[in-house]
GROMACS .gro file of C-alpha atoms in nm:
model
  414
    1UNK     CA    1   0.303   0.906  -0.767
    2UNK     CA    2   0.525   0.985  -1.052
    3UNK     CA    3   0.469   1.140  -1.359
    4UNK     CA    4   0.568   0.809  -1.566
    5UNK     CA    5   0.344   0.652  -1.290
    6UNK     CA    6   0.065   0.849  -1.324
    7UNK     CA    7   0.075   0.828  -1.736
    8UNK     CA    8   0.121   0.430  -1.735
    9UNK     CA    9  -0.206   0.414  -1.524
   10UNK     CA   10  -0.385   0.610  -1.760
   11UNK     CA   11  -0.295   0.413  -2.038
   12UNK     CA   12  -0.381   0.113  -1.811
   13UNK     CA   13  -0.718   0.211  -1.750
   14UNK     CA   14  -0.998   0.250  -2.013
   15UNK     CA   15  -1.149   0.567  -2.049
   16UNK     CA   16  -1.513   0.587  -1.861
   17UNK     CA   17  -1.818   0.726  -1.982
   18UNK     CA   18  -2.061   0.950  -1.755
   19UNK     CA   19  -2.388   0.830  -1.561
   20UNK     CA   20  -2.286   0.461  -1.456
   21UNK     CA   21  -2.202   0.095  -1.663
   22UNK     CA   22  -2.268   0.060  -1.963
   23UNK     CA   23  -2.477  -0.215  -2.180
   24UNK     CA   24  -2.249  -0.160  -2.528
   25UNK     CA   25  -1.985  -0.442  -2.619
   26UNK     CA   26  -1.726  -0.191  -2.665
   27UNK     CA   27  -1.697  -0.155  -2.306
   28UNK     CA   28  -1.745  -0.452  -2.167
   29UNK     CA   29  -1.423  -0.518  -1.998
   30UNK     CA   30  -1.473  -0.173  -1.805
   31UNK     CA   31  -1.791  -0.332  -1.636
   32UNK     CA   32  -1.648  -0.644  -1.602
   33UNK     CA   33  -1.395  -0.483  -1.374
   34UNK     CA   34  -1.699  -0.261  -1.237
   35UNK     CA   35  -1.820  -0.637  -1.145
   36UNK     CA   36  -1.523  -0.746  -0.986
   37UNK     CA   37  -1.422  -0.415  -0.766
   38UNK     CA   38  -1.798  -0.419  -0.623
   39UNK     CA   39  -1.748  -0.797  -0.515
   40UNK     CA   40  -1.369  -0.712  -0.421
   41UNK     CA   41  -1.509  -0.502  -0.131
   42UNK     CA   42  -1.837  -0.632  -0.082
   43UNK     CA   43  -1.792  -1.017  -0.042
   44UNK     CA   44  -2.088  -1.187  -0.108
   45UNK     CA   45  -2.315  -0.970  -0.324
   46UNK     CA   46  -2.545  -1.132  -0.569
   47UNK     CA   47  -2.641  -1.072  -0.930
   48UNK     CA   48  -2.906  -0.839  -0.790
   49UNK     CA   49  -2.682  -0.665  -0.542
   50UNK     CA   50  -2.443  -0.580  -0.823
   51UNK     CA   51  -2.743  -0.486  -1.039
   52UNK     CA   52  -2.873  -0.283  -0.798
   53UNK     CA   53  -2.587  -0.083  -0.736
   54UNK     CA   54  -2.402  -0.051  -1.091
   55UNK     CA   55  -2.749   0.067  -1.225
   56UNK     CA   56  -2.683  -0.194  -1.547
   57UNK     CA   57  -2.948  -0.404  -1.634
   58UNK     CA   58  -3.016  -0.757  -1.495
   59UNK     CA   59  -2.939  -0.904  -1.809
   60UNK     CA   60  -2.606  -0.765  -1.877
   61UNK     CA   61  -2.542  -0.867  -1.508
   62UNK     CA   62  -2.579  -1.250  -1.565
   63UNK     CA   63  -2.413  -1.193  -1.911
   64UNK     CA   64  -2.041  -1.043  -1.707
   65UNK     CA   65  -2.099  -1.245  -1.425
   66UNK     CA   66  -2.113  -1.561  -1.600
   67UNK     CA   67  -1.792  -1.479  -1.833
   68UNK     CA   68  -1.647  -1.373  -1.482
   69UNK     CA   69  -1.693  -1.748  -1.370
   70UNK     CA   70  -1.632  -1.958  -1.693
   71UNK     CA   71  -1.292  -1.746  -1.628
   72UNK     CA   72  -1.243  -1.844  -1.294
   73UNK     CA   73  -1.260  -1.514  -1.156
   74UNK     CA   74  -1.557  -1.544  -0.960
   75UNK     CA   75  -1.685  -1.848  -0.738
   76UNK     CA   76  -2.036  -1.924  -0.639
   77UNK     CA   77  -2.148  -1.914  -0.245
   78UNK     CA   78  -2.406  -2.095  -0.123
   79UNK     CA   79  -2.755  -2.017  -0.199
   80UNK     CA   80  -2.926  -1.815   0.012
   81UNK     CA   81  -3.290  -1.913   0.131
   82UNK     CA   82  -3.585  -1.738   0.273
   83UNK     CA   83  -3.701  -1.450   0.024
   84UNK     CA   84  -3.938  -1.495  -0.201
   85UNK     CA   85  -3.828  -1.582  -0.517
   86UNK     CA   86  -3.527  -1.782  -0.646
   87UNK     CA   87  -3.219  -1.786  -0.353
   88UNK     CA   88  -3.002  -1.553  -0.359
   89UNK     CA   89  -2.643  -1.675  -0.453
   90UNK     CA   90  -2.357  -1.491  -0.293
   91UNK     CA   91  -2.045  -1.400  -0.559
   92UNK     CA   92  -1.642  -1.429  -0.408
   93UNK     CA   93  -1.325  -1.325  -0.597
   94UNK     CA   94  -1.169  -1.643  -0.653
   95UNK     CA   95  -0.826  -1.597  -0.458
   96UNK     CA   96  -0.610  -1.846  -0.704
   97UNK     CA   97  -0.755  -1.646  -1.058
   98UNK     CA   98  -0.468  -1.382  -1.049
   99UNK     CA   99  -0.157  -1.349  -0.922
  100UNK     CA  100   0.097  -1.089  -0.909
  101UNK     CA  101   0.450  -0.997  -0.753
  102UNK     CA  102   0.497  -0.700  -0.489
  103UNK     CA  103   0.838  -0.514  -0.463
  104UNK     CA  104   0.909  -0.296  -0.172
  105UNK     CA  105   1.273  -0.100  -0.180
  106UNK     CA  106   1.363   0.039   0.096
  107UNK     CA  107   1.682   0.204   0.233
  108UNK     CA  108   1.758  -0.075   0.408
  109UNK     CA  109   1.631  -0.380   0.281
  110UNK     CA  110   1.396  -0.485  -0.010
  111UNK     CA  111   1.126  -0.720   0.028
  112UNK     CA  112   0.945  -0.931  -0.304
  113UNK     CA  113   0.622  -1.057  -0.224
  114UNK     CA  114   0.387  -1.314  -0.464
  115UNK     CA  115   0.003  -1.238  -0.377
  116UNK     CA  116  -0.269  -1.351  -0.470
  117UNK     CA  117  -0.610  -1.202  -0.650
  118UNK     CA  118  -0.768  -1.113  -0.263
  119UNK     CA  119  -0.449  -0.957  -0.136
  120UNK     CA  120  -0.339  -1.288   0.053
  121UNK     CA  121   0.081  -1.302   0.028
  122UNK     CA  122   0.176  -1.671  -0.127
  123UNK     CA  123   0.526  -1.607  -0.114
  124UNK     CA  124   0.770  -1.414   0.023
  125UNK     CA  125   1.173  -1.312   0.058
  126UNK     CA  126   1.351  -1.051   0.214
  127UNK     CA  127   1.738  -0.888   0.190
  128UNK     CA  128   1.866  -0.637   0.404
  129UNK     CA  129   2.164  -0.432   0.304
  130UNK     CA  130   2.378  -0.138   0.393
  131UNK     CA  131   2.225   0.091   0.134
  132UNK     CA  132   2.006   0.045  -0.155
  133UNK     CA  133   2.169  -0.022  -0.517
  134UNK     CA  134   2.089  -0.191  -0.823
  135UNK     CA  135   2.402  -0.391  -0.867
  136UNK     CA  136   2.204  -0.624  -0.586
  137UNK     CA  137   1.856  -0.503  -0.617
  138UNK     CA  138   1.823  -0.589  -0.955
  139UNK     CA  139   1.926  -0.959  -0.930
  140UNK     CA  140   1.722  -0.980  -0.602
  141UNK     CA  141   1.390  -0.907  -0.782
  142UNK     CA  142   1.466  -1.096  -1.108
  143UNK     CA  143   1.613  -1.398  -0.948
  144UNK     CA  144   1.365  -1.410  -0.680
  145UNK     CA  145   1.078  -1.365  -0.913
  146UNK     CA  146   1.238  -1.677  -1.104
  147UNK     CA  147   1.266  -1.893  -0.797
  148UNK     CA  148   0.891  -1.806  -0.703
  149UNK     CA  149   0.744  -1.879  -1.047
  150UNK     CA  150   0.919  -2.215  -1.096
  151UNK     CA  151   0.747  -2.274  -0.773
  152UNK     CA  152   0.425  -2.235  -0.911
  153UNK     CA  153   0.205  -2.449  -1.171
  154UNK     CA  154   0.166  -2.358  -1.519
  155UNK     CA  155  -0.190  -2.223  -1.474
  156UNK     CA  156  -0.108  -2.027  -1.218
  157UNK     CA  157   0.177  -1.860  -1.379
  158UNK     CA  158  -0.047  -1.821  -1.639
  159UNK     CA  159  -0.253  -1.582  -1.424
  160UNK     CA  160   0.074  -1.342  -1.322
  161UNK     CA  161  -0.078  -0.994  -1.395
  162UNK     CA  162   0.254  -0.850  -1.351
  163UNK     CA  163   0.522  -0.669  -1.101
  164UNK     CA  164   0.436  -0.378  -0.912
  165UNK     CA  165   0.746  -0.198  -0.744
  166UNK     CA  166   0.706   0.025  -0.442
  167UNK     CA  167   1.038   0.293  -0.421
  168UNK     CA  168   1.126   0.593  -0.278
  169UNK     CA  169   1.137   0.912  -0.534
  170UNK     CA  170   1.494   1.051  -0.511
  171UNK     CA  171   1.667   0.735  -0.349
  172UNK     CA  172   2.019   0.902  -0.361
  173UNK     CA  173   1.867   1.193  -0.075
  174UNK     CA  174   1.989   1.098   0.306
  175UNK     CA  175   2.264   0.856   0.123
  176UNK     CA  176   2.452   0.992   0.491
  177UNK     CA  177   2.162   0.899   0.704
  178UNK     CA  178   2.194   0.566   0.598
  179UNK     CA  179   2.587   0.555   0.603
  180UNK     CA  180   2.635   0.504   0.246
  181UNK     CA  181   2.960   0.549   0.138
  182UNK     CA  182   3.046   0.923  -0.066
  183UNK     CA  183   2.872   0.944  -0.383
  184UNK     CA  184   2.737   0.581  -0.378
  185UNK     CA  185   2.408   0.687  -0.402
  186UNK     CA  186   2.390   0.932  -0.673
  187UNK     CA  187   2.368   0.648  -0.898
  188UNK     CA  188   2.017   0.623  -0.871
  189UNK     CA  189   1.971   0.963  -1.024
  190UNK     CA  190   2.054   0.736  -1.391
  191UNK     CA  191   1.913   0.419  -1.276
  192UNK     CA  192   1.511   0.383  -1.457
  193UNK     CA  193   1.437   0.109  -1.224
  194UNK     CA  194   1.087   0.030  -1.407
  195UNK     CA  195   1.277   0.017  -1.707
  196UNK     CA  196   1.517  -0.185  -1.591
  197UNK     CA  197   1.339  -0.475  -1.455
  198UNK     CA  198   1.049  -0.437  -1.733
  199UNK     CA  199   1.410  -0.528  -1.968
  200UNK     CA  200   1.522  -0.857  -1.795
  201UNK     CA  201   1.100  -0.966  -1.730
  202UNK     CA  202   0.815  -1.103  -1.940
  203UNK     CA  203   0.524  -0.940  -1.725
  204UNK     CA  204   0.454  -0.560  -1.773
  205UNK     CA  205   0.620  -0.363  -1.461
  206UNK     CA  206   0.437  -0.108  -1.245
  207UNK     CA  207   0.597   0.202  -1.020
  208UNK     CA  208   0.450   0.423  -0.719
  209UNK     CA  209   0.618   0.619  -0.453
  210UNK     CA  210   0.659   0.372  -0.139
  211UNK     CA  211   0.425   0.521   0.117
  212UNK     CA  212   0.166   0.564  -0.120
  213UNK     CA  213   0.151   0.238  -0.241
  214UNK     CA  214   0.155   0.144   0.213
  215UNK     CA  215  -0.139   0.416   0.241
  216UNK     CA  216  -0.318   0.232  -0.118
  217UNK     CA  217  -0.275  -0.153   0.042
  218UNK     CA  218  -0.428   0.038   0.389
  219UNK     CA  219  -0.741   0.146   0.154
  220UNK     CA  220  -0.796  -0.148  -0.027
  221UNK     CA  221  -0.712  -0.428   0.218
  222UNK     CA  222  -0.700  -0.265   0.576
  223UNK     CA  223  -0.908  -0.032   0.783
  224UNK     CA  224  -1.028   0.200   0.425
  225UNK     CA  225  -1.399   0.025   0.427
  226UNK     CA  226  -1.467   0.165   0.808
  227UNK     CA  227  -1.271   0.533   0.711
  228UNK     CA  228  -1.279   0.720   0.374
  229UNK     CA  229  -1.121   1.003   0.504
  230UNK     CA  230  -0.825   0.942   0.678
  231UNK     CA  231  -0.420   1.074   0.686
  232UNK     CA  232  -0.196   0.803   0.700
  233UNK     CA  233   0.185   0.725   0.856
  234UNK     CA  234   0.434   0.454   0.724
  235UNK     CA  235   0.706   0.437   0.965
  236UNK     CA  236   1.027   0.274   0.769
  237UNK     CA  237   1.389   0.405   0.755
  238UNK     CA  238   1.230   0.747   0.716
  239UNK     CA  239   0.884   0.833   0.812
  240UNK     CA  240   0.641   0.887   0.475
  241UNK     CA  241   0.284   0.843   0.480
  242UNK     CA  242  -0.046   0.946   0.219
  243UNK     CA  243  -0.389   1.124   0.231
  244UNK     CA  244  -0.716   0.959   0.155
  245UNK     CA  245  -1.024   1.166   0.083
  246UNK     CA  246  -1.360   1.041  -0.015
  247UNK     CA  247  -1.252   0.666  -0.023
  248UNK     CA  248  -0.964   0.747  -0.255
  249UNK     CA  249  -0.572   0.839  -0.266
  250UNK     CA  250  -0.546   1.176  -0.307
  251UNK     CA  251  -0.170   1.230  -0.438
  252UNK     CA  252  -0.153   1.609  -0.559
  253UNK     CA  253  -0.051   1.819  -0.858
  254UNK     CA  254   0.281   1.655  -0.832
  255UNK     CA  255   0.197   1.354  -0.685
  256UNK     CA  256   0.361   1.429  -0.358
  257UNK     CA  257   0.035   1.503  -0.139
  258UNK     CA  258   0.075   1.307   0.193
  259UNK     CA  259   0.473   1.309   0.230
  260UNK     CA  260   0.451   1.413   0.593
  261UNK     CA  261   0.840   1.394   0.623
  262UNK     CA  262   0.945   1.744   0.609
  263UNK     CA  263   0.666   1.861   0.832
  264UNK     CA  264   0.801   2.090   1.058
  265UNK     CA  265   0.751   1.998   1.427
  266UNK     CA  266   0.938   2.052   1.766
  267UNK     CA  267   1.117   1.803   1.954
  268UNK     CA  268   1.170   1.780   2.307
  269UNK     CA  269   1.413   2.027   2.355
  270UNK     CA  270   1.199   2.287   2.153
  271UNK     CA  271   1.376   2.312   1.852
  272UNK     CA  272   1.205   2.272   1.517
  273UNK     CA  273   1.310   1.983   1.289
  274UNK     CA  274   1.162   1.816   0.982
  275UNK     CA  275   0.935   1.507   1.128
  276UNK     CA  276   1.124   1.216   0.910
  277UNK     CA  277   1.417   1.357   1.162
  278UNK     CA  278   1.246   1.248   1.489
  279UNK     CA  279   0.957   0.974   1.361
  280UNK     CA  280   1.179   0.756   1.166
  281UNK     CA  281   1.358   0.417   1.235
  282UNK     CA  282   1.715   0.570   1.113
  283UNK     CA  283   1.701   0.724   1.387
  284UNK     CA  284   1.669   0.438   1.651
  285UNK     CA  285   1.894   0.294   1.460
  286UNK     CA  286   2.114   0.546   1.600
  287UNK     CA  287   1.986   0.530   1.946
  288UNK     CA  288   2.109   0.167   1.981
  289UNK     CA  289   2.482   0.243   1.826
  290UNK     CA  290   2.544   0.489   2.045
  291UNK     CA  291   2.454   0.248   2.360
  292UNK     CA  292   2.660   0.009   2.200
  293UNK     CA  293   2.362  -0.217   2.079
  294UNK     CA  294   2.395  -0.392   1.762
  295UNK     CA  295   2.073  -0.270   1.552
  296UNK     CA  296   2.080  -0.487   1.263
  297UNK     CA  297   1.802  -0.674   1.370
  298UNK     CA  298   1.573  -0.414   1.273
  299UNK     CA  299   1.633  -0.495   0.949
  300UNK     CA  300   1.645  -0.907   0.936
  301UNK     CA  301   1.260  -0.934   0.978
  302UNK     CA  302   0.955  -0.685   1.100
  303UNK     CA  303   0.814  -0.968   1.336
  304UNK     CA  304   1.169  -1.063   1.462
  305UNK     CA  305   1.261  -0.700   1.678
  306UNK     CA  306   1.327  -0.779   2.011
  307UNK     CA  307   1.256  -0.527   2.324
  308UNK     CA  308   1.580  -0.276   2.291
  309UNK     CA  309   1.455  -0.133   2.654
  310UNK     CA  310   1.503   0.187   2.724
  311UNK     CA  311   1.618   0.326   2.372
  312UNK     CA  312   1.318   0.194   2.211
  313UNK     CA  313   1.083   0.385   2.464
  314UNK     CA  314   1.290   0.681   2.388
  315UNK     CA  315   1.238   0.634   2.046
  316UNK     CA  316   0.827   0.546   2.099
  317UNK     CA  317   0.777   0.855   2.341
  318UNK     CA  318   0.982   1.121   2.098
  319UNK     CA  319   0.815   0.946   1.789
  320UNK     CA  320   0.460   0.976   1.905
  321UNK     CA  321   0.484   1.396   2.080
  322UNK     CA  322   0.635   1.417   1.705
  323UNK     CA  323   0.324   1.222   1.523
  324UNK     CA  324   0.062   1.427   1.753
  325UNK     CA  325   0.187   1.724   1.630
  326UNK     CA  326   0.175   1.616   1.251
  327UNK     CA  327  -0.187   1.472   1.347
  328UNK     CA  328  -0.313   1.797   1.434
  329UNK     CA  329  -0.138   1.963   1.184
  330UNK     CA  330  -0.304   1.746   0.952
  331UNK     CA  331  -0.709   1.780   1.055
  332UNK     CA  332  -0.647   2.126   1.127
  333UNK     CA  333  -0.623   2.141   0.705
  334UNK     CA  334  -0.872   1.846   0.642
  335UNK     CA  335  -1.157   1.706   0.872
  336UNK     CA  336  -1.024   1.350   0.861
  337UNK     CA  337  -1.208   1.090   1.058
  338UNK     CA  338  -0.897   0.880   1.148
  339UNK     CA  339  -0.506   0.898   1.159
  340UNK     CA  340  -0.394   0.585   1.074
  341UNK     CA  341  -0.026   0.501   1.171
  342UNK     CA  342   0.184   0.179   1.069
  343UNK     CA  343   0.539   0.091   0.987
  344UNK     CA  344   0.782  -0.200   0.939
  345UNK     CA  345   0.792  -0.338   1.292
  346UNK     CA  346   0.595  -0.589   1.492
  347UNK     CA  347   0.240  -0.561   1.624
  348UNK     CA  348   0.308  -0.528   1.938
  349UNK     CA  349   0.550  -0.166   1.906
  350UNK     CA  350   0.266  -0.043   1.677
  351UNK     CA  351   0.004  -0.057   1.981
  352UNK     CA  352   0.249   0.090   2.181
  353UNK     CA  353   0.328   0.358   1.956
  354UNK     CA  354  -0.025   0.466   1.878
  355UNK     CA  355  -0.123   0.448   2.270
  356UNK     CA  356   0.164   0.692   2.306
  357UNK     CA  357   0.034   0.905   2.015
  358UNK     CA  358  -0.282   0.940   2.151
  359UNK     CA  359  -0.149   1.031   2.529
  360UNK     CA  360   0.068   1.324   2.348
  361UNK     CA  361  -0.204   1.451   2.143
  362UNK     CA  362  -0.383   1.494   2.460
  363UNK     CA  363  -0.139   1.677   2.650
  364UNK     CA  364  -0.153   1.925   2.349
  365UNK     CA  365  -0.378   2.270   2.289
  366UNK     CA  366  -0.679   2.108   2.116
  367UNK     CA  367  -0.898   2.417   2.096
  368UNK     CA  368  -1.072   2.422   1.793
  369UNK     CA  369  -0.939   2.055   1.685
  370UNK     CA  370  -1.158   1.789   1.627
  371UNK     CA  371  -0.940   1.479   1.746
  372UNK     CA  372  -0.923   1.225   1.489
  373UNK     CA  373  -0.950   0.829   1.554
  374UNK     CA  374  -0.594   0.735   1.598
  375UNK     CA  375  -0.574   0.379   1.520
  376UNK     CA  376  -0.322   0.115   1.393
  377UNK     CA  377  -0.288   0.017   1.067
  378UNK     CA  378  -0.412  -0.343   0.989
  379UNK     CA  379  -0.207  -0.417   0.689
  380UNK     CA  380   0.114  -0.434   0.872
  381UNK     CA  381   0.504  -0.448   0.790
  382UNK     CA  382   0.428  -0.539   0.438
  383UNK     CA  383   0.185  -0.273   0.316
  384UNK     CA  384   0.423  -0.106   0.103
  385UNK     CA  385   0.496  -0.435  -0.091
  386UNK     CA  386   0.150  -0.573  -0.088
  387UNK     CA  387   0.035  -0.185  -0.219
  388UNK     CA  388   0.300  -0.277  -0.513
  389UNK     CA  389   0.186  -0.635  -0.559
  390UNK     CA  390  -0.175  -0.377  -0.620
  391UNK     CA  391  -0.076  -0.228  -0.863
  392UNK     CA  392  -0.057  -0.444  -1.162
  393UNK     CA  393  -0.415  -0.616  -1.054
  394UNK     CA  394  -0.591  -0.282  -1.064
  395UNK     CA  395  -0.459  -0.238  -1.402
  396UNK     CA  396  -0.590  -0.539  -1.578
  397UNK     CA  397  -0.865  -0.636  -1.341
  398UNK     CA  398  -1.025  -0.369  -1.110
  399UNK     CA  399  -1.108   0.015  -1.138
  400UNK     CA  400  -0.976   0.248  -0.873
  401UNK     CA  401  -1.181   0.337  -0.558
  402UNK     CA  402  -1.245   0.727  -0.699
  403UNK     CA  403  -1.356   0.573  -1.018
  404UNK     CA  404  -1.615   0.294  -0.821
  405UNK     CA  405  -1.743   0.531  -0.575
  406UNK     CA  406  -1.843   0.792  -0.870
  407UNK     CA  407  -2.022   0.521  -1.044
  408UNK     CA  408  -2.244   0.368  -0.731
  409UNK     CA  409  -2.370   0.766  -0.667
  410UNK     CA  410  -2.448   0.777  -1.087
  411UNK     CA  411  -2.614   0.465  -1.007
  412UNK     CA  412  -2.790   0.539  -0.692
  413UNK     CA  413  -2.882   0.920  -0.875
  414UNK     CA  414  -3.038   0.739  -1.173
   0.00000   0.00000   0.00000
């Protein structure tokens, strides 16, 4: 995460007072979003429930809650019978109350997602390109975001929280990995892209480092309920990934924690090279030219790869010995319960690169290693978009996972 990330999410976020919700009216909207994170990811809890665990009183419960639903925020379950006393009536985030639009940009090819308040996408398009630059980015997201919200009613573009753009830091690095022509890249060392699109939009723009906003969408909508301790991998043009501890992102002094890249690691000839060199899809890209296979279909779609033979198992078996290594690099620092690995291609080469991730991180020396989980991620292709689409919801409407976890253990101390 950026600095200018980091500072724009402060400013986002109200400041929160010690031991649990509060009952004052000056911070009302902080447990309103207290409310609404606690349903977020535990569907179905009642007034009680949310009582219960926020430590506010039962009172100031019905109070939010019902301001959550005359806003359409929250919608009712059915009651539920058989306790004594009044039914207990189970609470749902309303998926059409908010909307918001997900950028990802990648290296080679950008993808603008509408989703909605649950972290179902509504809408989606998708350009591929030789190299990344804002001459067509910029038109892509703008025009695209157009064409989406004249698609939508008025109410619901009334309910657009706002854009939330996944990038790469320092775009114009490996400008010759991705064949850009000399110089073409160092553009992006001017280029403000927030700024930019926050100049030509109405709705208030949002910026994180790519993988991180992949490893966020993993936390929030993926496997993060089951493990809040895991180290994460987003395979893309180059390999990136992000660190969760204690059900939270844990991004670092500089807000570079979990960009597993330039780990060192040997590849099959011995020889050590930075992991983004060996785990990346650059470099199958490469594989197929130099078997004279077209590989732009890598780029048209995620779902739409078709079985390259025996590059892509080339690719799969040097990708995963590279990946155990990292993976045992990784718990040997932090106990994580799971390594979680995803990337923009279809189901079906994830499973077969995470079977051949755990078969190499058996064949290593695992004395003294506890072997994490090593599991597939269940967001898929478009985490790092849907972790952008995130971002602007969180802002107005949620509190962060760090933030919600601190105030159930207040609660639960109390």
């Amino acid at each position: 995460m950026s600095q200018n990330d980091q500072a724009q999410l402060v400013e986002q976020t109200p400041r929160v007072s010690a031991g649990g919700g509060s009952n004052q009216v000056r911070v009302r909207a902080y447990n309103e979003r207290l409310v609404l994170s606690l349903v977020r990811q535990n569907r179905g809890y009642s007034k009680a429930d949310i009582a219960r665990m926020t430590g506010l009183s039962a009172q100031t419960v019905s109070v939010i809650m019902r301001s959550l639903e005359s806003d359409k925020l929250l919608l009712r379950g059915e009651p539920v019978r058989g306790r004594v006393g009044q039914p207990s009536i189970p609470m749902y985030l309303n998926p059409e109350a908010v909307f918001s639009f997900g950028v990802k940009i990648g290296r080679r090819s950008a993808d603008l997602v509408l989703m909605d308040f649950v972290g179902q996408i509504r809408m989606q398009k998708h350009r591929t390109y030789r190299y990344p630059h804002p001459d067509h980015l910029l038109p892509f997201i703008c025009e695209g975001i157009a064409e989406m919200e004249a698609q939508m009613s008025e109410e619901h573009q009334a309910r657009i929280a706002g854009i939330g753009i996944a990038a790469p830091f320092e775009l114009w690095n490996w400008a010759e990995e991705v064949g850009a022509p000399d110089g073409a890249m160092e553009i992006w060392r001017t280029v403000d892209l927030q700024a930019e699109v926050a100049s030509r939009m109405s709705h208030p723009v949002y910026l994180r480092n790519d993988a991180t906003s992949a490893c966020g969408a993993e936390l929030v909508f993926g496997a993060g309920s089951q493990h809040p301790d895991f180290v994460y991998f987003y395979i893309g043009s180059f390999i990136g990934g992000g660190i969760v501890v204690n059900s939270s992102l844990f991004v670092g002094r500089t807000g570079t924690a979990g960009a597993i890249g330039p780990l060192p690691v040997r590849d099959k000839h011995g020889q050590t090279r930075q992991l983004l060199d060996i785990a990346s899809i650059f470099v199958l890209e490469n594989l197929l030219r130099e078997r004279g296979i077209d590989p732009q279909p890598l780029w048209y779609a995620a779902e739409e790869w078709i079985d390259f033979g025996e590059p892509l198992e080339i690719w799969i078996q040097d990708t995963a010995a590279a990946l155990a290594q990292a993976v045992i690099a990784a718990v040997s620092i932090i106990d994580f319960s799971a390594a979680i690995i995803d990337g923009g291609f279809p189901d079906w080469v994830r499973s077969r690169l995470v079977t051949a991730t755990v078969e190499a991180v058996n064949r290593l020396d695992l004395q003294g290693v506890v072997i994490p989980e090593i599991i597939e991620g269940a967001v898929g292709a478009q985490a790092r978009a849907i972790g952008g689409a995130s971002l602007p919801i969180f802002a107005r409407y949620l509190i962060d996972q760090t933030v919600l976890f601190k105030e159930i253990e207040n609660a639960e101390g109390n």
